Amino acid sequence: MKKEESVLKTYEIAKERYAALGIDTETALNRLQDIAISIQCWQADDVTGFENLGNLGGGGIQATGNYPGKARNIDELRRDIEQVLTLVAGKHRLSLHAIYGDFGNKVIDRNEVEPAHFQSWMEWAKEKGLKLDFNSTSFGHPKSGDLTLAHPDASIRTFWIEHTKRCRVISETMGRFQNDPCIMNLWIHDGMKDLTVNRYKYRQLLEQSLDDIFAVEHKNMKDCIEAKLFGIALESYTVGSYDFYLGYGAKKQKIVTLDTGHFHISENVADKISSLLLFTPEIMLHVSRPIRWDSDHVVILNDDLAELTKEIIRSGALNRIHIGLDFFDASINRIGAYVIGIRSTQKALLQGLLEPLAQLREYEANGQYFERLALLEEAKGLPWNAVWDYFCLKNNIAVGEDYISLIQQYEKEVTAKRIAN
Ligand code: RNT
Ligand code: ZN
């Protein structure tokens, strides 16, 4: 039997199996089709960017590995993203960082970035049917030591405030251009390697900087603030902790970004969705995979991800939740990393969409907790993968592991020929 035939056959059986539980697989597939994932541009080049300032790295994050073939310039990065898009179904978004501007050979400092530097991105994205999201970049710069927006030196603070304000204007321009709000994420690494006796002071400075940054209202962009547990070499104190941004977000009605790698390993990020939905306007997610720390491993279909996507679907507030990815693994084929991460996130979403929720909720309402647990367990083994394969087939993209050889081919023809710089 040809693969296509067997996928179709298996899907028909799965469809019936789900129908018996009151689930319409076609509805689930249509909903999945419409969920855009914001793909992080920075997996393609290990968070280097295209500034001509000499990226200093640092800033609490670190890509590890030196697998050959990283994108060295804008054209290569775009080509890689185009390749990724041939291997995933659905219409997605691309999340850019300020350091990925089209600066040509010019030296443009962070307090000089403007929409013009992203014009070619906007046009390219439009051509590819992608919407853009944006991020200000605090790290990898001579003025970003341990502190940026929370720096006690007003001149350094002002520099970063200016950068971030400009990033909001760039986001606004993108949003207007694409006729869809650009989601702008603000993450700064500010913290201390060792004990500080000024926890309050830096947080107060950060609050003031944020108030200044957000003073101007924009209509075509949305602000997100991303917390973190700790950064590399900044282990003792993080100015923008979760309490800080949760408080700020609830008070000022800003979107809080939940990066799944930014919490204590035993903390359940899925559990946070419902609380944020109650007190903040929307939610931004940075789906990542921490291993022992915020290691930004490639996202895989594990229990954490499945719980997260189930909570998203169960919340009934998909329209208020933006799903972005945030991982950067430089130790394996980078295109492969993207494809695994995107497809795994979609698989997890599909599992959530196929959950027999009505029945589970009925059990719960009746106090039938054995029945609830039993069905939750059984649901794990329902033939969701047959629905997934059908989703890929229907979208004319590689089914199952078929994408492996396509990535190998792209590696042979394109990425392997790139010489490190
Ligand atoms: C860092 C944050 C942040 C970055 C990207 C590159 O810990 O997760 O989101 O990963 O902005
Ligand atoms: Zn993140």
CSV table of C-alpha atoms and ligand atoms in Angstrom, one decimal:
chain,number,residue,atom,x,y,z
A,1,MET,CA,0.0,0.0,0.0
A,2,LYS,CA,1.3,3.5,-0.8
A,3,LYS,CA,1.9,5.7,2.1
A,4,GLU,CA,-0.7,8.2,1.0
A,5,GLU,CA,-3.3,5.4,0.8
A,6,SER,CA,-2.5,4.1,4.3
A,7,VAL,CA,-2.6,7.6,5.8
A,8,LEU,CA,-6.1,8.1,4.3
A,9,LYS,CA,-7.3,4.7,5.5
A,10,THR,CA,-5.9,5.2,9.0
A,11,TYR,CA,-7.4,8.6,9.2
A,12,GLU,CA,-10.9,7.2,8.4
A,13,ILE,CA,-10.6,4.7,11.2
A,14,ALA,CA,-9.3,7.4,13.6
A,15,LYS,CA,-12.1,9.7,12.6
A,16,GLU,CA,-14.7,7.1,13.5
A,17,ARG,CA,-12.9,6.3,16.8
A,18,TYR,CA,-13.0,10.0,17.7
A,19,ALA,CA,-16.6,10.4,16.5
A,20,ALA,CA,-17.6,7.7,19.0
A,21,LEU,CA,-16.4,10.0,21.7
A,22,GLY,CA,-18.3,13.0,20.2
A,23,ILE,CA,-15.2,14.6,18.6
A,24,ASP,CA,-15.2,15.8,15.1
A,25,THR,CA,-11.7,15.5,13.7
A,26,GLU,CA,-12.5,17.8,10.8
A,27,THR,CA,-13.3,20.6,13.2
A,28,ALA,CA,-10.0,19.9,15.1
A,29,LEU,CA,-8.1,20.0,11.8
A,30,ASN,CA,-9.7,23.3,10.7
A,31,ARG,CA,-8.8,24.8,14.0
A,32,LEU,CA,-5.3,23.6,13.9
A,33,GLN,CA,-5.0,25.0,10.4
A,34,ASP,CA,-5.7,28.5,11.7
A,35,ILE,CA,-3.3,28.5,14.7
A,36,ALA,CA,-0.3,30.6,13.7
A,37,ILE,CA,3.0,29.9,15.4
A,38,SER,CA,5.4,32.7,15.8
A,39,ILE,CA,8.7,31.2,14.6
A,40,GLN,CA,11.8,32.7,16.2
A,41,CYS,CA,14.3,33.9,13.5
A,42,TRP,CA,17.2,33.4,15.9
A,43,GLN,CA,17.4,29.6,15.7
A,44,ALA,CA,18.9,30.0,12.2
A,45,ASP,CA,22.0,31.9,13.3
A,46,ASP,CA,22.4,31.2,17.0
A,47,VAL,CA,21.1,34.7,18.0
A,48,THR,CA,23.9,36.6,16.3
A,49,GLY,CA,21.9,39.0,14.1
A,50,PHE,CA,23.2,41.3,11.3
A,51,GLU,CA,24.4,44.4,13.1
A,52,ASN,CA,27.8,45.6,12.1
A,53,LEU,CA,28.7,46.4,15.7
A,54,GLY,CA,30.2,43.1,16.6
A,55,ASN,CA,27.7,41.1,18.7
A,56,LEU,CA,29.3,40.6,22.1
A,57,GLY,CA,27.1,37.7,23.1
A,58,GLY,CA,26.4,37.6,26.8
A,59,GLY,CA,23.3,39.1,28.2
A,60,GLY,CA,22.5,36.0,30.2
A,61,ILE,CA,21.7,33.7,27.2
A,62,GLN,CA,23.9,31.4,25.3
A,63,ALA,CA,23.6,29.3,22.2
A,64,THR,CA,25.8,26.2,22.5
A,65,GLY,CA,27.2,24.0,19.7
A,66,ASN,CA,28.9,24.7,16.4
A,67,TYR,CA,27.1,22.6,13.9
A,68,PRO,CA,28.1,23.8,10.4
A,69,GLY,CA,25.7,25.8,8.2
A,70,LYS,CA,24.4,28.7,10.3
A,71,ALA,CA,22.9,31.6,8.4
A,72,ARG,CA,25.5,34.3,7.9
A,73,ASN,CA,23.4,37.0,6.4
A,74,ILE,CA,19.8,38.1,5.8
A,75,ASP,CA,19.5,36.2,2.5
A,76,GLU,CA,20.6,33.0,4.0
A,77,LEU,CA,18.3,33.4,6.9
A,78,ARG,CA,15.4,34.1,4.7
A,79,ARG,CA,16.2,31.1,2.5
A,80,ASP,CA,16.4,28.9,5.6
A,81,ILE,CA,13.0,30.1,6.9
A,82,GLU,CA,11.5,29.5,3.4
A,83,GLN,CA,12.9,26.0,3.6
A,84,VAL,CA,11.4,25.5,7.0
A,85,LEU,CA,8.0,26.7,5.7
A,86,THR,CA,8.0,24.0,3.0
A,87,LEU,CA,8.1,21.4,5.8
A,88,VAL,CA,5.4,22.6,8.1
A,89,ALA,CA,1.7,23.1,7.4
A,90,GLY,CA,-0.3,26.2,8.2
A,91,LYS,CA,0.3,30.0,8.0
A,92,HIS,CA,2.7,31.2,10.5
A,93,ARG,CA,4.5,34.3,11.8
A,94,LEU,CA,8.1,35.2,12.0
A,95,SER,CA,9.5,36.8,15.1
A,96,LEU,CA,12.4,39.2,14.5
A,97,HIS,CA,14.8,40.7,17.0
A,98,ALA,CA,16.0,44.3,16.5
A,99,ILE,CA,19.5,43.0,15.7
A,100,TYR,CA,18.2,41.4,12.5
A,101,GLY,CA,17.6,44.6,10.7
A,102,ASP,CA,18.6,45.1,7.1
A,103,PHE,CA,21.5,47.4,7.9
A,104,GLY,CA,23.5,46.9,4.8
A,105,ASN,CA,27.1,47.8,5.6
A,106,LYS,CA,26.1,50.6,7.8
A,107,VAL,CA,26.8,50.8,11.5
A,108,ILE,CA,23.5,51.4,13.1
A,109,ASP,CA,23.5,51.6,16.9
A,110,ARG,CA,20.6,50.3,18.9
A,111,ASN,CA,19.3,53.8,19.6
A,112,GLU,CA,19.2,54.5,15.9
A,113,VAL,CA,17.1,51.6,14.6
A,114,GLU,CA,14.1,52.6,12.6
A,115,PRO,CA,11.3,51.1,10.5
A,116,ALA,CA,13.3,51.6,7.3
A,117,HIS,CA,15.8,48.9,8.5
A,118,PHE,CA,12.9,46.4,8.5
A,119,GLN,CA,11.3,47.5,5.2
A,120,SER,CA,12.8,44.6,3.2
A,121,TRP,CA,11.6,42.2,5.9
A,122,MET,CA,8.1,43.5,5.7
A,123,GLU,CA,8.1,43.1,1.9
A,124,TRP,CA,9.6,39.7,2.0
A,125,ALA,CA,7.2,38.5,4.7
A,126,LYS,CA,4.3,39.8,2.7
A,127,GLU,CA,5.4,37.9,-0.3
A,128,LYS,CA,5.8,34.7,1.7
A,129,GLY,CA,2.4,35.1,3.5
A,130,LEU,CA,4.1,35.6,6.9
A,131,LYS,CA,3.1,38.1,9.6
A,132,LEU,CA,5.9,39.6,11.6
A,133,ASP,CA,6.4,39.9,15.4
A,134,PHE,CA,9.2,41.8,17.0
A,135,ASN,CA,11.7,41.9,19.9
A,136,SER,CA,13.9,44.7,21.3
A,137,THR,CA,17.4,43.5,21.9
A,138,SER,CA,19.2,44.4,25.1
A,139,PHE,CA,22.0,41.8,25.0
A,140,GLY,CA,25.2,41.6,23.0
A,141,HIS,CA,26.1,45.3,23.0
A,142,PRO,CA,28.9,47.4,24.6
A,143,LYS,CA,26.3,49.2,26.7
A,144,SER,CA,24.7,46.1,28.0
A,145,GLY,CA,26.7,44.9,30.9
A,146,ASP,CA,24.6,43.5,33.7
A,147,LEU,CA,22.0,46.2,33.6
A,148,THR,CA,20.2,48.1,30.8
A,149,LEU,CA,16.7,49.5,31.5
A,150,ALA,CA,17.4,49.2,35.2
A,151,HIS,CA,20.8,50.8,35.1
A,152,PRO,CA,21.5,53.4,37.8
A,153,ASP,CA,23.3,55.5,35.3
A,154,ALA,CA,20.7,57.6,33.6
A,155,SER,CA,22.6,57.9,30.3
A,156,ILE,CA,22.7,54.1,29.8
A,157,ARG,CA,19.1,53.8,30.9
A,158,THR,CA,18.1,56.5,28.4
A,159,PHE,CA,20.0,54.7,25.7
A,160,TRP,CA,18.0,51.5,26.2
A,161,ILE,CA,14.7,53.4,26.7
A,162,GLU,CA,15.3,55.0,23.3
A,163,HIS,CA,16.1,51.7,21.8
A,164,THR,CA,12.9,50.1,23.1
A,165,LYS,CA,10.7,53.1,22.1
A,166,ARG,CA,12.1,52.8,18.6
A,167,CYS,CA,11.3,49.1,18.6
A,168,ARG,CA,7.7,49.9,19.5
A,169,VAL,CA,7.6,52.2,16.5
A,170,ILE,CA,9.1,49.5,14.2
A,171,SER,CA,6.5,47.1,15.5
A,172,GLU,CA,3.7,49.6,15.0
A,173,THR,CA,4.9,50.1,11.4
A,174,MET,CA,5.0,46.3,10.8
A,175,GLY,CA,1.5,45.9,12.3
A,176,ARG,CA,0.1,48.6,10.0
A,177,PHE,CA,1.9,47.2,7.0
A,178,GLN,CA,0.6,43.7,7.6
A,179,ASN,CA,-2.8,44.8,8.7
A,180,ASP,CA,-2.5,42.7,11.8
A,181,PRO,CA,-1.0,43.7,15.2
A,182,CYS,CA,2.7,43.0,15.6
A,183,ILE,CA,3.4,41.4,18.9
A,184,MET,CA,6.5,43.0,20.5
A,185,ASN,CA,8.3,41.2,23.2
A,186,LEU,CA,10.4,43.0,25.7
A,187,TRP,CA,13.0,40.9,27.5
A,188,ILE,CA,16.0,42.3,29.2
A,189,HIS,CA,18.6,40.4,31.0
A,190,ASP,CA,19.2,42.8,33.8
A,191,GLY,CA,20.5,41.2,37.0
A,192,MET,CA,23.4,40.5,39.2
A,193,LYS,CA,25.9,37.6,39.3
A,194,ASP,CA,26.2,38.0,43.0
A,195,LEU,CA,24.2,39.3,46.0
A,196,THR,CA,22.8,42.7,45.6
A,197,VAL,CA,21.6,45.0,48.4
A,198,ASN,CA,19.5,47.0,46.1
A,199,ARG,CA,16.8,44.7,44.9
A,200,TYR,CA,14.2,47.4,45.3
A,201,LYS,CA,16.1,50.1,43.6
A,202,TYR,CA,16.7,48.3,40.3
A,203,ARG,CA,13.1,47.2,40.1
A,204,GLN,CA,11.9,50.7,40.8
A,205,LEU,CA,14.2,51.9,38.0
A,206,LEU,CA,12.8,49.3,35.6
A,207,GLU,CA,9.3,50.3,36.5
A,208,GLN,CA,10.1,53.9,35.7
A,209,SER,CA,11.8,52.9,32.4
A,210,LEU,CA,8.8,50.8,31.4
A,211,ASP,CA,6.3,53.6,32.2
A,212,ASP,CA,8.4,55.9,30.0
A,213,ILE,CA,8.6,53.4,27.2
A,214,PHE,CA,4.9,52.6,27.2
A,215,ALA,CA,3.8,56.3,27.6
A,216,VAL,CA,2.9,56.5,23.9
A,217,GLU,CA,0.0,54.4,22.8
A,218,HIS,CA,0.3,52.4,19.6
A,219,LYS,CA,-2.6,50.8,17.8
A,220,ASN,CA,-1.0,48.2,15.5
A,221,MET,CA,1.3,46.6,18.0
A,222,LYS,CA,0.9,44.8,21.3
A,223,ASP,CA,3.4,45.0,24.1
A,224,CYS,CA,4.6,41.9,26.0
A,225,ILE,CA,7.0,41.7,28.9
A,226,GLU,CA,9.0,38.6,29.5
A,227,ALA,CA,10.2,37.5,32.9
A,228,LYS,CA,13.0,35.1,33.7
A,229,LEU,CA,14.4,33.1,36.6
A,230,PHE,CA,18.0,33.9,36.1
A,231,GLY,CA,20.5,34.4,33.3
A,232,ILE,CA,24.0,32.9,32.8
A,233,ALA,CA,26.5,34.9,34.9
A,234,LEU,CA,23.5,36.7,36.4
A,235,GLU,CA,22.5,34.0,38.8
A,236,SER,CA,21.8,35.8,42.0
A,237,TYR,CA,19.2,38.3,41.1
A,238,THR,CA,16.9,39.1,38.1
A,239,VAL,CA,15.4,42.5,38.0
A,240,GLY,CA,12.6,41.4,35.7
A,241,SER,CA,11.4,38.5,37.7
A,242,TYR,CA,8.0,36.8,37.2
A,243,ASP,CA,6.5,38.6,40.2
A,244,PHE,CA,7.7,41.9,38.9
A,245,TYR,CA,6.2,41.5,35.4
A,246,LEU,CA,3.1,39.8,36.6
A,247,GLY,CA,2.5,42.7,38.9
A,248,TYR,CA,3.3,45.2,36.2
A,249,GLY,CA,1.2,43.4,33.6
A,250,ALA,CA,-1.8,43.1,35.8
A,251,LYS,CA,-1.6,46.7,37.0
A,252,LYS,CA,-0.9,48.3,33.6
A,253,GLN,CA,-2.7,45.7,31.4
A,254,LYS,CA,0.3,44.6,29.5
A,255,ILE,CA,0.7,41.1,28.0
A,256,VAL,CA,3.0,38.8,30.1
A,257,THR,CA,5.2,36.5,28.1
A,258,LEU,CA,5.5,33.0,29.6
A,259,ASP,CA,8.7,31.4,28.5
A,260,THR,CA,8.5,27.7,29.5
A,261,GLY,CA,12.2,27.7,30.2
A,262,HIS,CA,12.0,30.6,32.7
A,263,PHE,CA,10.6,28.9,35.8
A,264,HIS,CA,11.8,26.5,38.4
A,265,ILE,CA,12.0,23.1,36.8
A,266,SER,CA,9.3,21.7,39.0
A,267,GLU,CA,6.9,24.7,38.3
A,268,ASN,CA,3.9,24.0,36.1
A,269,VAL,CA,3.7,26.6,33.4
A,270,ALA,CA,0.4,25.2,32.1
A,271,ASP,CA,-1.2,26.1,35.4
A,272,LYS,CA,-0.4,29.8,34.8
A,273,ILE,CA,-2.6,30.2,31.7
A,274,SER,CA,-5.9,30.5,33.5
A,275,SER,CA,-4.7,33.0,36.1
A,276,LEU,CA,-3.1,35.3,33.4
A,277,LEU,CA,-6.3,35.1,31.4
A,278,LEU,CA,-8.1,36.5,34.4
A,279,PHE,CA,-5.9,39.4,35.1
A,280,THR,CA,-4.0,40.4,32.0
A,281,PRO,CA,-5.3,41.2,28.5
A,282,GLU,CA,-3.7,38.4,26.5
A,283,ILE,CA,-0.8,35.9,26.8
A,284,MET,CA,2.3,35.5,24.8
A,285,LEU,CA,4.1,32.2,25.0
A,286,HIS,CA,7.7,31.4,24.4
A,287,VAL,CA,7.6,27.6,24.0
A,288,SER,CA,11.0,26.3,24.9
A,289,ARG,CA,12.5,23.2,26.5
A,290,PRO,CA,14.6,23.7,29.6
A,291,ILE,CA,16.9,20.9,30.6
A,292,ARG,CA,18.2,21.5,34.2
A,293,TRP,CA,18.2,25.2,33.3
A,294,ASP,CA,17.0,27.6,30.7
A,295,SER,CA,18.9,25.7,28.1
A,296,ASP,CA,16.6,26.5,25.1
A,297,HIS,CA,16.6,23.0,23.7
A,298,VAL,CA,14.5,22.2,20.7
A,299,VAL,CA,10.9,21.8,21.7
A,300,ILE,CA,9.6,18.2,21.6
A,301,LEU,CA,6.3,16.6,22.3
A,302,ASN,CA,6.7,16.0,26.0
A,303,ASP,CA,4.2,16.0,28.9
A,304,ASP,CA,4.9,19.7,29.7
A,305,LEU,CA,4.1,20.8,26.2
A,306,ALA,CA,1.0,18.6,26.0
A,307,GLU,CA,-0.3,20.0,29.3
A,308,LEU,CA,0.4,23.5,28.1
A,309,THR,CA,-1.5,23.1,24.9
A,310,LYS,CA,-4.4,21.3,26.6
A,311,GLU,CA,-4.7,24.2,29.0
A,312,ILE,CA,-4.7,26.6,26.1
A,313,ILE,CA,-7.5,24.7,24.3
A,314,ARG,CA,-9.5,24.1,27.5
A,315,SER,CA,-9.4,27.8,28.3
A,316,GLY,CA,-11.4,28.5,25.3
A,317,ALA,CA,-9.3,31.7,24.8
A,318,LEU,CA,-7.1,30.7,21.9
A,319,ASN,CA,-7.8,34.1,20.4
A,320,ARG,CA,-6.1,35.7,23.4
A,321,ILE,CA,-3.0,33.5,23.4
A,322,HIS,CA,-0.1,34.0,21.1
A,323,ILE,CA,2.1,31.0,20.6
A,324,GLY,CA,5.7,31.8,19.9
A,325,LEU,CA,8.8,29.5,19.9
A,326,ASP,CA,12.0,30.3,21.7
A,327,PHE,CA,14.8,27.8,21.3
A,328,PHE,CA,18.2,28.0,19.7
A,329,ASP,CA,20.2,24.8,19.4
A,330,ALA,CA,23.5,25.2,17.5
A,331,SER,CA,24.5,21.6,18.0
A,332,ILE,CA,22.3,20.0,15.3
A,333,ASN,CA,21.0,20.9,11.9
A,334,ARG,CA,19.2,24.2,12.5
A,335,ILE,CA,16.5,23.7,9.9
A,336,GLY,CA,15.8,20.3,11.4
A,337,ALA,CA,15.6,22.0,14.8
A,338,TYR,CA,13.0,24.4,13.6
A,339,VAL,CA,10.9,21.7,11.9
A,340,ILE,CA,11.0,19.4,14.9
A,341,GLY,CA,10.0,22.3,17.2
A,342,ILE,CA,7.2,23.6,15.1
A,343,ARG,CA,5.7,20.2,14.2
A,344,SER,CA,5.9,19.1,17.9
A,345,THR,CA,4.0,22.2,19.0
A,346,GLN,CA,1.4,21.6,16.3
A,347,LYS,CA,1.1,17.9,17.4
A,348,ALA,CA,0.5,19.0,21.0
A,349,LEU,CA,-2.1,21.5,19.9
A,350,LEU,CA,-3.8,18.8,17.9
A,351,GLN,CA,-3.9,16.6,20.9
A,352,GLY,CA,-5.5,19.4,22.8
A,353,LEU,CA,-8.1,20.0,20.1
A,354,LEU,CA,-8.9,16.3,20.1
A,355,GLU,CA,-9.4,16.0,23.8
A,356,PRO,CA,-12.9,14.6,24.7
A,357,LEU,CA,-13.4,17.7,26.8
A,358,ALA,CA,-17.2,17.7,27.0
A,359,GLN,CA,-17.2,14.2,28.4
A,360,LEU,CA,-14.4,14.9,30.8
A,361,ARG,CA,-16.2,18.0,32.1
A,362,GLU,CA,-19.4,16.1,32.5
A,363,TYR,CA,-17.6,13.5,34.6
A,364,GLU,CA,-16.1,16.2,36.7
A,365,ALA,CA,-19.4,18.0,37.2
A,366,ASN,CA,-20.9,14.7,38.4
A,367,GLY,CA,-18.0,14.1,40.8
A,368,GLN,CA,-17.1,11.0,38.8
A,369,TYR,CA,-13.4,11.4,39.3
A,370,PHE,CA,-12.4,7.8,38.6
A,371,GLU,CA,-14.1,8.2,35.2
A,372,ARG,CA,-12.4,11.5,34.6
A,373,LEU,CA,-9.0,10.0,35.3
A,374,ALA,CA,-9.7,6.9,33.2
A,375,LEU,CA,-10.7,8.9,30.2
A,376,LEU,CA,-7.7,11.3,30.6
A,377,GLU,CA,-5.5,8.2,30.5
A,378,GLU,CA,-7.3,6.6,27.6
A,379,ALA,CA,-7.2,9.9,25.6
A,380,LYS,CA,-3.5,9.8,25.6
A,381,GLY,CA,-3.5,6.7,23.4
A,382,LEU,CA,-6.3,7.8,21.0
A,383,PRO,CA,-5.1,7.7,17.4
A,384,TRP,CA,-4.3,11.4,17.2
A,385,ASN,CA,-1.2,10.6,15.1
A,386,ALA,CA,-3.4,9.3,12.3
A,387,VAL,CA,-5.1,12.7,12.3
A,388,TRP,CA,-1.7,14.4,12.4
A,389,ASP,CA,-0.5,12.5,9.4
A,390,TYR,CA,-3.6,13.3,7.5
A,391,PHE,CA,-3.1,17.0,8.4
A,392,CYS,CA,0.3,16.9,6.8
A,393,LEU,CA,-0.9,15.0,3.7
A,394,LYS,CA,-3.8,17.3,3.2
A,395,ASN,CA,-1.4,20.3,3.4
A,396,ASN,CA,0.9,18.6,0.9
A,397,ILE,CA,3.9,18.5,3.2
A,398,ALA,CA,6.1,15.6,4.3
A,399,VAL,CA,4.2,13.0,6.3
A,400,GLY,CA,5.9,11.6,9.4
A,401,GLU,CA,9.6,11.1,9.2
A,402,ASP,CA,9.7,11.9,5.5
A,403,TYR,CA,11.0,15.4,6.3
A,404,ILE,CA,14.3,14.0,7.5
A,405,SER,CA,15.6,13.2,4.0
A,406,LEU,CA,14.4,16.6,2.7
A,407,ILE,CA,16.4,18.4,5.4
A,408,GLN,CA,19.4,16.2,4.6
A,409,GLN,CA,19.1,17.3,1.0
A,410,TYR,CA,18.9,21.0,1.9
A,411,GLU,CA,21.9,20.5,4.1
A,412,LYS,CA,23.8,18.9,1.2
A,413,GLU,CA,22.8,21.5,-1.3
A,414,VAL,CA,22.8,24.6,0.9
A,415,THR,CA,23.9,24.7,4.5
A,416,ALA,CA,26.8,22.4,4.3
A,417,LYS,CA,28.4,24.7,1.8
A,418,ARG,CA,28.4,27.7,4.1
A,419,ILE,CA,31.7,28.3,5.7
A,420,ALA,CA,31.7,29.6,9.3
A,421,ASN,CA,32.5,33.2,9.8
B,1,RNT,C1,16.0,34.9,27.1
B,1,RNT,C2,14.6,35.0,26.6
B,1,RNT,C3,14.4,35.7,25.3
B,1,RNT,C4,15.4,35.3,24.3
B,1,RNT,C5,15.1,35.8,22.9
B,1,RNT,C6,16.2,35.7,22.0
B,1,RNT,O1,16.1,34.0,28.1
B,1,RNT,O2,13.9,33.8,26.6
B,1,RNT,O3,13.1,35.6,24.9
B,1,RNT,O4,15.5,33.9,24.2
B,1,RNT,O5,14.6,37.1,22.9
B,2,ZN,ZN,12.0,33.7,25.7
